[in-house]
XYZ file of C-alpha atoms in Angstrom:
681
model
C -0.215 0.074 -0.064
C 1.510 3.338 -1.049
C 2.092 5.438 1.787
C -0.248 8.053 0.092
C -2.692 6.367 0.318
C -4.826 8.134 2.788
C -4.111 11.524 1.335
C -7.262 11.771 -0.988
C -9.823 10.755 2.123
C -8.040 13.156 4.447
C -7.933 16.510 1.847
C -11.813 15.512 2.488
C -12.235 15.321 5.519
C -13.805 11.868 5.361
C -10.632 10.206 7.773
C -7.645 10.793 9.344
C -4.315 8.413 9.725
C -2.296 8.488 12.752
C -1.290 5.311 14.592
C -4.864 3.871 13.561
C -7.538 5.063 10.650
C -10.283 6.785 12.199
C -13.397 7.883 10.172
C -15.232 10.636 10.663
C -18.742 8.913 11.099
C -19.171 5.285 11.394
C -21.684 5.883 8.404
C -18.608 6.846 6.347
C -16.848 4.042 7.357
C -19.701 1.446 6.372
C -20.192 3.353 2.704
C -16.522 2.573 2.170
C -16.855 -1.199 3.363
C -19.843 -1.987 1.523
C -18.854 0.016 -1.664
C -15.747 -2.339 -2.168
C -16.122 -4.599 -4.643
C -16.475 -8.181 -3.166
C -12.873 -9.930 -4.169
C -10.976 -6.476 -3.179
C -12.946 -6.902 0.294
C -11.893 -10.572 1.062
C -8.367 -9.918 -0.102
C -8.063 -6.963 2.650
C -9.482 -9.476 5.220
C -6.659 -11.966 4.220
C -4.219 -9.428 4.964
C -5.810 -8.312 8.072
C -5.917 -12.180 9.191
C -2.060 -12.056 8.495
C -1.579 -9.220 10.561
C -3.575 -10.152 13.758
C -2.178 -13.955 13.907
C 0.981 -12.232 14.150
C 0.139 -9.457 16.934
C -1.159 -12.483 18.822
C -5.290 -11.789 18.048
C -6.450 -15.321 17.450
C -9.990 -14.140 17.641
C -9.692 -11.171 15.756
C -7.375 -13.484 12.960
C -10.638 -16.221 12.764
C -12.557 -13.501 12.713
C -11.177 -11.965 9.265
C -10.514 -15.416 8.000
C -14.310 -16.083 8.140
C -14.855 -12.975 6.232
C -12.335 -13.758 3.942
C -13.716 -17.195 2.949
C -16.336 -17.808 0.193
C -18.466 -20.671 0.512
C -18.516 -23.812 2.735
C -14.922 -24.152 5.131
C -15.514 -26.706 8.289
C -11.960 -25.936 8.932
C -12.611 -21.924 9.771
C -15.948 -22.816 10.946
C -14.128 -24.861 14.253
C -11.495 -22.103 14.732
C -14.520 -19.918 15.153
C -16.326 -22.545 17.141
C -13.064 -22.098 19.576
C -13.062 -18.487 19.567
C -17.104 -18.157 20.281
C -16.395 -20.690 23.160
C -13.442 -18.401 24.300
C -15.890 -14.853 24.123
C -18.383 -16.706 26.049
C -15.590 -17.682 29.161
C -15.237 -13.930 29.064
C -18.916 -13.094 29.613
C -19.228 -11.949 26.049
C -22.396 -13.611 24.875
C -23.487 -11.975 21.962
C -20.027 -12.107 20.585
C -20.594 -16.157 21.368
C -24.065 -15.804 19.495
C -22.561 -14.158 16.388
C -19.246 -16.279 16.088
C -21.491 -19.725 16.217
C -24.284 -18.411 13.738
C -21.154 -17.365 11.454
C -19.751 -20.834 11.896
C -22.945 -22.424 11.454
C -22.737 -20.913 7.894
C -18.969 -21.980 7.095
C -20.144 -25.691 8.038
C -21.662 -28.926 6.064
C -24.886 -29.558 6.248
C -24.961 -32.083 9.099
C -25.386 -32.770 12.875
C -22.492 -30.267 13.801
C -24.054 -27.201 12.040
C -27.554 -27.803 13.564
C -25.578 -28.294 16.690
C -24.108 -25.147 16.522
C -27.120 -22.899 15.507
C -28.761 -24.607 18.552
C -25.665 -23.151 20.529
C -25.842 -19.946 18.854
C -29.678 -19.485 19.711
C -28.813 -20.325 23.358
C -26.381 -17.987 23.741
C -28.591 -15.192 22.012
C -31.231 -16.446 24.395
C -29.163 -15.520 27.447
C -28.129 -11.890 26.279
C -32.117 -11.601 25.406
C -31.316 -11.179 21.807
C -34.811 -13.155 21.526
C -35.447 -12.005 17.997
C -31.979 -13.254 16.885
C -32.303 -16.891 18.736
C -35.578 -16.674 17.188
C -33.960 -16.610 13.324
C -31.404 -19.499 14.377
C -34.136 -21.909 15.472
C -35.816 -21.413 12.387
C -32.912 -22.283 10.059
C -32.578 -25.532 12.283
C -33.734 -28.774 9.879
C -35.439 -30.965 12.372
C -34.658 -34.134 10.496
C -31.080 -33.382 11.057
C -31.583 -33.387 14.745
C -30.741 -36.225 17.593
C -33.014 -36.564 20.536
C -30.764 -34.332 22.596
C -30.338 -31.298 19.764
C -34.123 -31.747 19.486
C -34.692 -31.595 23.202
C -32.463 -28.277 23.371
C -34.535 -26.685 20.540
C -37.853 -27.498 22.562
C -36.473 -25.896 26.051
C -35.241 -23.155 24.232
C -38.486 -22.232 22.284
C -40.326 -22.613 25.640
C -38.179 -20.271 27.238
C -38.437 -17.964 24.678
C -42.154 -17.892 24.587
C -42.115 -16.804 28.166
C -39.379 -13.988 27.390
C -41.897 -12.688 24.446
C -45.175 -13.137 26.110
C -46.173 -15.756 23.084
C -49.773 -16.895 24.013
C -49.750 -20.387 22.313
C -46.444 -20.919 23.771
C -46.494 -19.974 27.127
C -49.594 -22.025 27.292
C -47.547 -24.710 26.093
C -44.618 -24.847 27.809
C -45.089 -27.078 30.365
C -46.378 -30.045 27.766
C -42.903 -28.690 25.639
C -40.524 -29.130 28.574
C -42.086 -32.172 29.455
C -41.227 -33.785 26.256
C -37.792 -32.617 25.886
C -36.988 -34.423 29.682
C -38.476 -37.416 27.819
C -36.145 -37.195 24.656
C -33.251 -36.423 27.470
C -33.826 -39.576 29.732
C -31.169 -42.229 29.296
C -29.180 -39.560 27.033
C -28.370 -36.581 29.090
C -29.317 -36.701 33.028
C -28.704 -33.513 33.977
C -30.433 -31.617 30.925
C -33.482 -34.013 32.046
C -33.353 -32.526 35.453
C -33.215 -29.241 33.886
C -36.454 -29.724 31.860
C -38.222 -30.619 34.505
C -37.290 -27.605 36.790
C -38.253 -25.742 33.592
C -41.616 -27.287 33.528
C -42.620 -26.515 36.999
C -41.610 -22.989 36.364
C -44.000 -23.127 33.456
C -46.354 -24.448 35.542
C -46.762 -21.691 38.046
C -46.755 -19.009 35.154
C -49.553 -20.620 32.887
C -51.534 -21.913 36.034
C -55.278 -22.761 34.970
C -54.442 -22.391 31.245
C -51.938 -24.989 30.894
C -52.329 -27.707 28.332
C -50.168 -30.295 30.275
C -51.615 -32.865 32.848
C -52.659 -32.646 36.212
C -50.319 -30.431 39.458
C -50.220 -34.282 40.889
C -48.949 -35.824 37.638
C -46.359 -33.233 37.163
C -45.520 -33.669 40.800
C -44.769 -37.486 40.275
C -42.609 -36.527 37.192
C -40.213 -34.467 39.318
C -39.794 -36.833 42.014
C -38.708 -39.064 39.714
C -36.201 -36.685 37.817
C -35.042 -36.278 40.753
C -33.671 -39.901 41.184
C -31.479 -39.872 37.567
C -28.672 -38.333 39.007
C -27.423 -37.010 42.451
C -26.690 -32.713 42.679
C -28.163 -29.637 43.176
C -31.096 -30.120 40.687
C -31.617 -33.799 42.325
C -32.167 -31.739 45.762
C -34.576 -29.029 44.049
C -36.699 -31.661 42.463
C -37.230 -33.791 45.159
C -38.063 -30.924 47.210
C -40.547 -29.616 44.486
C -41.862 -32.954 44.316
C -42.693 -33.060 48.440
C -44.341 -29.663 47.794
C -46.753 -30.826 45.423
C -47.504 -34.332 46.610
C -46.970 -34.412 50.587
C -48.430 -32.922 53.405
C -47.146 -29.671 54.530
C -45.404 -31.054 57.419
C -43.794 -33.704 56.050
C -42.906 -31.341 52.631
C -41.250 -28.516 54.817
C -38.010 -30.347 55.884
C -37.223 -31.614 52.723
C -38.159 -27.733 51.396
C -36.224 -26.372 54.021
C -32.774 -28.590 53.265
C -33.329 -27.455 49.475
C -33.185 -23.818 50.861
C -30.160 -24.572 52.692
C -28.508 -26.104 49.654
C -29.620 -22.930 47.581
C -27.895 -20.517 49.948
C -24.569 -22.572 49.771
C -24.579 -22.340 46.030
C -22.288 -19.870 44.124
C -23.196 -17.831 41.576
C -23.374 -19.776 38.156
C -25.094 -22.584 40.452
C -27.634 -19.452 41.590
C -28.096 -18.400 37.651
C -29.501 -21.767 37.131
C -31.643 -22.782 40.269
C -32.540 -19.206 41.211
C -36.023 -19.380 40.111
C -36.920 -22.372 42.463
C -35.775 -20.121 45.033
C -39.092 -18.446 45.296
C -41.682 -21.071 44.872
C -39.308 -22.862 48.094
C -39.120 -19.937 50.407
C -42.740 -18.836 49.721
C -43.615 -21.989 50.412
C -41.800 -22.026 53.759
C -43.202 -18.402 54.108
C -39.559 -17.393 54.276
C -39.468 -13.670 52.947
C -36.289 -12.709 54.128
C -34.022 -15.261 52.473
C -36.597 -15.166 49.250
C -34.965 -11.730 49.130
C -31.521 -12.195 49.757
C -31.476 -15.277 47.062
C -33.304 -13.196 44.413
C -30.583 -10.404 45.028
C -28.035 -12.602 44.523
C -29.351 -14.122 41.119
C -30.147 -10.139 39.979
C -26.014 -9.257 41.006
C -24.716 -12.541 39.531
C -26.727 -12.179 35.888
C -25.427 -8.809 35.837
C -22.133 -9.727 36.437
C -22.595 -12.555 33.784
C -24.557 -10.593 31.341
C -27.207 -13.016 31.494
C -29.837 -10.507 30.564
C -33.097 -12.825 30.322
C -32.553 -14.185 33.665
C -32.160 -10.870 35.113
C -35.361 -9.721 33.249
C -36.964 -12.234 34.849
C -35.571 -12.255 38.350
C -36.266 -8.126 38.551
C -40.044 -8.348 37.538
C -40.507 -11.639 40.272
C -38.689 -8.661 43.110
C -41.520 -6.796 42.422
C -43.881 -9.088 42.941
C -42.418 -10.144 45.860
C -41.916 -6.676 47.491
C -46.200 -6.675 47.095
C -46.384 -9.747 48.604
C -44.210 -8.058 51.629
C -46.602 -5.153 51.573
C -44.370 -2.475 49.905
C -45.670 -1.236 46.460
C -43.225 1.834 46.609
C -40.372 -1.009 46.534
C -42.143 -2.791 43.939
C -42.350 -0.125 41.587
C -38.889 0.843 41.734
C -38.293 -2.786 40.627
C -40.964 -2.243 37.649
C -38.973 0.833 36.844
C -36.079 -1.263 35.852
C -37.155 -4.242 34.016
C -38.717 -1.474 31.579
C -35.342 0.218 31.755
C -33.912 -3.251 30.817
C -36.497 -3.798 28.294
C -35.654 -0.862 26.758
C -31.784 -1.131 26.480
C -32.228 -4.522 24.974
C -34.901 -3.340 22.521
C -38.207 -3.495 23.774
C -40.721 -0.936 24.965
C -42.068 -2.270 28.004
C -41.950 -5.500 29.967
C -43.630 -8.701 28.718
C -46.638 -8.437 31.065
C -47.343 -5.597 33.220
C -47.896 -6.204 36.897
C -51.197 -4.930 37.245
C -51.429 -6.015 41.202
C -48.657 -3.034 41.505
C -51.576 -0.655 39.883
C -54.200 -1.937 42.666
C -51.920 -1.204 45.561
C -51.206 1.901 44.078
C -54.606 3.298 43.984
C -55.306 3.010 39.882
C -59.066 2.461 39.318
C -59.943 -1.194 39.823
C -61.694 -1.400 36.584
C -58.729 -0.490 34.886
C -56.787 -2.852 36.485
C -59.314 -5.738 35.942
C -59.167 -4.840 32.210
C -55.475 -5.273 32.209
C -55.704 -8.276 34.440
C -58.193 -9.857 31.626
C -55.468 -8.956 28.354
C -53.226 -10.488 30.541
C -54.958 -13.846 31.031
C -55.426 -13.929 27.495
C -51.702 -14.005 26.894
C -51.444 -17.143 28.632
C -49.527 -15.930 31.861
C -52.542 -17.145 34.190
C -50.330 -16.633 37.021
C -49.990 -13.043 36.617
C -53.606 -13.105 36.284
C -54.093 -14.606 39.763
C -52.037 -11.970 41.657
C -53.406 -9.393 40.095
C -56.899 -10.936 41.397
C -55.316 -11.059 44.587
C -53.823 -7.444 44.648
C -57.586 -6.132 43.567
C -59.036 -8.140 46.656
C -56.454 -6.835 49.235
C -57.669 -2.886 47.222
C -61.422 -3.972 48.416
C -60.395 -4.811 51.787
C -58.653 -1.653 52.148
C -61.571 0.129 51.051
C -63.904 -1.895 53.433
C -65.889 -4.250 50.519
C -65.239 -7.141 52.607
C -67.681 -9.290 50.668
C -66.608 -8.275 47.252
C -63.112 -9.199 48.468
C -64.280 -12.545 49.993
C -66.078 -13.831 46.854
C -62.932 -12.889 44.478
C -61.085 -15.143 46.909
C -63.224 -17.637 47.415
C -63.205 -19.526 44.198
C -59.098 -18.890 43.623
C -58.683 -20.809 47.183
C -60.943 -23.390 46.277
C -58.980 -24.231 43.206
C -55.402 -24.446 45.178
C -52.415 -24.250 43.719
C -49.463 -24.546 46.179
C -47.876 -21.219 47.705
C -49.853 -18.922 45.235
C -52.856 -19.920 47.331
C -50.908 -19.781 50.817
C -50.659 -16.237 50.312
C -54.165 -15.665 49.754
C -55.176 -17.282 53.187
C -54.577 -14.292 55.090
C -56.872 -12.069 53.013
C -59.673 -14.702 52.908
C -59.850 -14.860 56.732
C -60.155 -11.035 57.363
C -62.395 -10.566 54.100
C -64.558 -13.762 55.563
C -64.925 -12.263 59.115
C -65.693 -8.810 58.202
C -68.100 -10.283 55.695
C -70.022 -12.864 57.988
C -68.241 -15.962 56.543
C -66.857 -17.304 59.557
C -66.579 -20.469 58.986
C -64.433 -20.324 55.765
C -62.559 -17.858 57.930
C -61.823 -20.357 60.490
C -60.933 -22.768 58.194
C -58.261 -20.483 56.712
C -56.993 -19.767 60.125
C -56.326 -23.568 60.532
C -54.237 -23.930 58.113
C -52.225 -21.020 58.736
C -51.934 -22.278 62.065
C -50.653 -25.410 60.617
C -48.084 -23.379 58.534
C -46.736 -21.355 61.463
C -46.348 -25.032 63.429
C -44.101 -26.557 60.309
C -42.606 -23.525 59.442
C -42.135 -21.441 62.502
C -40.827 -18.004 60.481
C -41.607 -14.836 62.215
C -43.834 -14.035 58.928
C -46.103 -16.747 59.079
C -46.457 -16.723 62.710
C -47.201 -13.238 62.836
C -50.146 -13.856 59.897
C -51.547 -16.922 62.113
C -52.216 -14.321 65.310
C -53.220 -12.124 63.346
C -55.788 -14.435 61.866
C -56.164 -15.512 65.521
C -57.149 -12.339 66.719
C -59.673 -11.699 63.690
C -61.616 -14.892 64.618
C -61.004 -14.326 69.053
C -63.659 -13.295 71.646
C -62.740 -9.882 72.961
C -61.038 -10.895 76.345
C -58.420 -13.255 73.858
C -58.315 -11.028 70.834
C -55.925 -8.387 72.422
C -53.151 -10.903 73.157
C -53.022 -12.128 69.542
C -53.017 -8.721 68.380
C -50.038 -7.786 70.196
C -48.065 -10.846 69.588
C -48.732 -11.131 65.780
C -47.342 -7.145 65.803
C -44.500 -8.652 67.875
C -43.709 -11.005 65.056
C -43.958 -8.966 62.323
C -41.119 -6.791 63.806
C -38.973 -9.622 63.100
C -40.133 -9.806 60.153
C -39.041 -7.844 56.648
C -42.915 -7.375 55.476
C -43.997 -3.940 56.518
C -47.471 -3.948 54.873
C -48.467 -6.602 57.202
C -46.831 -5.284 59.933
C -49.129 -1.662 58.996
C -52.082 -3.981 58.719
C -51.853 -5.759 62.033
C -51.373 -2.041 63.758
C -54.412 -1.168 61.560
C -56.409 -3.998 62.605
C -55.563 -3.903 66.438
C -56.295 -0.009 66.270
C -59.679 -0.871 64.807
C -60.076 -2.906 67.755
C -59.161 -1.332 70.635
C -61.615 2.110 69.035
C -64.632 -0.160 68.854
C -63.637 -1.321 72.818
C -63.812 2.341 73.510
C -59.943 2.670 74.051
C -59.645 5.793 72.056
C -56.125 6.982 73.063
C -54.642 3.511 72.903
C -56.053 2.812 69.640
C -54.459 6.476 68.431
C -50.871 4.758 68.394
C -51.692 1.680 66.875
C -53.303 3.879 63.856
C -50.443 6.692 63.843
C -47.911 3.679 63.305
C -49.967 2.023 60.599
C -50.798 5.364 58.832
C -46.721 6.555 58.990
C -46.075 2.981 57.475
C -48.744 2.974 54.629
C -47.748 6.388 53.778
C -44.286 5.259 53.594
C -44.888 1.987 51.515
C -47.125 4.007 49.103
C -50.494 2.118 49.944
C -52.796 5.008 49.259
C -55.837 2.519 49.879
C -54.967 1.278 53.509
C -53.527 4.868 54.542
C -57.044 6.103 53.608
C -58.798 3.500 55.868
C -56.248 4.387 58.752
C -56.645 8.136 58.249
C -60.637 7.698 58.463
C -59.754 5.308 61.787
C -57.489 7.939 63.536
C -60.449 10.886 62.416
C -63.129 8.460 64.169
C -60.882 8.788 67.427
C -61.498 12.247 67.293
C -57.674 13.361 66.016
C -57.814 15.670 62.813
C -55.283 14.202 60.269
C -54.017 15.987 56.727
C -53.848 14.039 53.604
C -50.844 12.881 52.778
C -49.504 12.356 48.991
C -46.826 10.139 48.095
C -44.783 10.577 45.026
C -44.778 6.738 44.131
C -47.830 5.300 42.080
C -49.368 5.090 38.868
C -50.805 8.468 38.683
C -49.176 11.157 40.879
C -49.233 14.114 39.053
C -49.480 17.879 40.901
C -52.750 19.674 38.896
C -51.726 23.149 36.666
C -50.933 25.665 39.134
C -50.911 23.843 41.978
C -47.994 22.353 44.747
C -46.986 18.624 45.441
C -49.141 18.363 48.604
C -52.979 19.391 47.702
C -54.947 21.419 50.474
C -57.678 19.685 51.785
C -60.787 21.079 52.260
C -63.370 19.530 54.412
C -67.166 19.508 54.439
C -68.560 20.340 57.542
C -70.258 17.378 58.162
C -67.666 14.699 56.372
C -66.203 14.024 59.498
C -69.602 12.977 61.320
C -70.773 11.377 57.737
C -67.336 8.828 57.908
C -67.754 8.233 61.593
C -71.466 7.032 61.130
C -70.439 4.967 58.110
C -67.796 3.022 60.306
C -69.959 2.471 62.969
C -72.578 0.981 60.522
C -69.869 -0.957 58.975
C -68.607 -2.270 62.175
C -71.507 -2.653 64.365
C -71.476 -6.127 65.491
C -68.040 -6.540 63.874
C -69.889 -7.753 60.795
C -71.099 -5.251 57.703
C -74.928 -5.212 57.769
C -76.127 -6.702 54.847
C -78.008 -5.461 51.816
C -80.902 -3.062 52.958
C -80.513 -3.332 56.685
C -78.328 -0.258 56.888
C -81.414 2.106 55.535
C -83.946 0.793 57.905
C -81.698 1.049 60.806
C -81.457 4.718 59.803
C -84.996 4.992 59.349
C -85.362 3.349 62.672
C -82.680 5.711 64.373
C -84.086 8.763 62.757
C -87.961 7.854 63.893
C -86.769 6.925 67.862
C -84.402 10.306 67.318
C -87.286 12.738 66.864
C -89.258 11.331 69.231
C -86.523 11.664 71.685
C -85.524 15.021 70.382
C -89.359 16.229 70.983
C -89.387 15.220 74.596
C -86.312 16.813 75.042
C -87.361 20.232 73.657
C -90.320 20.329 76.170
C -88.516 19.471 78.656
C -85.654 22.327 78.243
C -88.135 24.773 77.558
C -89.894 24.107 80.736
C -86.899 24.186 82.321
C -85.931 27.631 80.859
C -89.030 29.203 81.990
C -88.484 28.285 85.599
C -84.978 29.336 85.759
C -85.811 33.087 83.595
C -88.739 33.012 86.814
C -86.384 32.850 89.470
C -83.573 34.910 87.888
C -86.421 38.040 86.812
C -85.934 39.698 83.651
C -81.947 40.859 84.091
C -81.211 37.819 82.711
C -82.821 36.628 79.771
C -80.050 37.477 77.449
C -78.600 34.087 76.467
C -74.762 35.098 77.309
C -76.284 36.263 80.577
C -78.280 33.392 81.110
C -75.773 30.964 80.611
C -72.841 33.115 82.781
C -76.054 33.162 85.527
C -76.780 29.357 85.632
C -73.028 28.393 85.394
C -71.837 26.892 89.145
C -69.088 28.029 91.062
C -66.731 25.316 89.488
C -66.936 27.138 85.883
C -68.451 24.410 84.554
C -72.156 24.273 82.600
C -74.131 21.081 84.136
C -74.072 17.918 82.309
C -77.880 16.961 81.872
C -76.616 12.998 82.919
C -80.006 12.219 83.712
C -81.132 12.144 79.749
C -81.156 9.031 77.794
C -78.004 8.357 75.316
C -80.242 8.417 72.631
C -81.726 11.663 73.690
C -78.426 13.480 74.142
C -76.948 12.322 70.548
C -80.476 13.936 69.161
C -79.938 17.258 70.732
C -76.869 17.169 68.903
C -78.955 17.136 65.513
C -82.081 19.076 66.531
C -79.136 21.915 67.543
C -79.398 22.599 71.191
C -75.732 20.691 71.640
C -75.001 23.380 74.328
C -77.646 22.435 76.631
C -76.070 18.942 77.231
C -72.469 19.655 76.659
C -70.012 19.115 79.388
C -67.235 22.214 79.037
């Protein structure tokens, strides 16, 4: 090459040549490269291969060798495969996928070419390049695959279906993975166990829409697969099989051993088994270990560049924070998922977390629409979580009968640890809606979990459930016990709900000062975690004790916008009778601990008004008679109301309180405008 070969390009300002050639813009470089004749371009690549090899850059040399090759060249394809393995060892999953794809281009037709395409698709899937992975799978000739390669293709298609939210793939994921496990059986025991673990996760995702057999059949297949070889996967499969097939007290120790194994796993092992940690730790009511393992998985996936696992783990962490009752933390994970998806070329997460919207104050109708759309994509597990979130929202709003009717069919269609998390809400909704028998059955199951597991979380939940069902003389001790257990757990929403229920109970017991302390604690936590519906309920309860509470606007949630011209914390303007109306509504809802049936509140209201009017007329006539006799004794100088009030006040400075009057008459006097006649100041 002549020494002045770059002169024309430098004069035109297109490139500079110093230690290396640099183009003014990447498009200029692309235009120069693509404008070259193909023969000249291959000749340049051959020269660059020699230079790179002489300088000790075999990976770069083999890439130039591949670009210089026309047609099939198995020797260069073998070199590319070695370079791909080296790139994968450095964490370069995208580079590995592209090198393997190029190696497949240069390979002769046959099993080796198909194996390279499968490996390229697997590497692309790890990197989150789902479209590239799908292209590799579409190039595969199924007739050229051996059983193991065919099983790998089935596994990969099932994983990609979850990543891109393909409805048919999601519904058929368990079936595909069980087929893959059958192809691996007797040929690749480790792959068989991986396929079975994937089948369990696919079952959790699709739940009622799954096209495979029964859950019991899956449990038996997992138990069988645990015996094909020893190791960590075997222990995980044995625990999951026990979770499905055995009574809870028998399954708990086996699951606990598997969780201990996961805690001792290194990062590479956790990347493969981290998803199983969710099912096992949630079944054991061990939210602290679950968060610990998932956060470790996030760090390991970030360092390894495994974007598919990172995406899934962040999304699951968002759900877990809702189970712990922290919508604000869940929202932060939702945003991380969206940022990751945008970085790899997707507009948003594959499935919207509708339960987060329910917790954060979105309209219930919108949440139901999103949940139904999610169900159509095959993600029945996400739909179940959304319905659970809506039932919790209904409990927060005091719609206990609606919450019970939403929870009941889901609990009756029991599904492992998913149902476990619905039982505490069924207890509260059942007690408050008059379905005490169902609430009692759910509380008994929670007590069984608490005995077998013994974590602070489930012990607090069980104590709170028993408090809701207990008689007044036993309820307080159980509320205090629940708060103590939740104080040692890491579930802020559960702790706040225990404070709230205890505060409501204290207010009904006429212990308002103690109730205020509990309700203030609940309100502070609900406002901190971004649970506006529960915060509003705690605020109403506080106001019912006589305390004035300002509304609080949180910065988190789906729709926290400041109105034009307004400030971040909007002023709260109350109607004069708003607090009275709220107190009356609370009294009606909690009368006798159960909400009144349809039609009864109005009948009670009319009856109370009729009694009050009768008492008010009787009270008014008695007051007129007493005023007349008092004025006769005092004479004309005390006819002015203020003079009369001072004249009749006793030496202590207090007005007389008509304790001899019936309580109904005293209440009715407030409505008839003679409040001052019976107030003790």
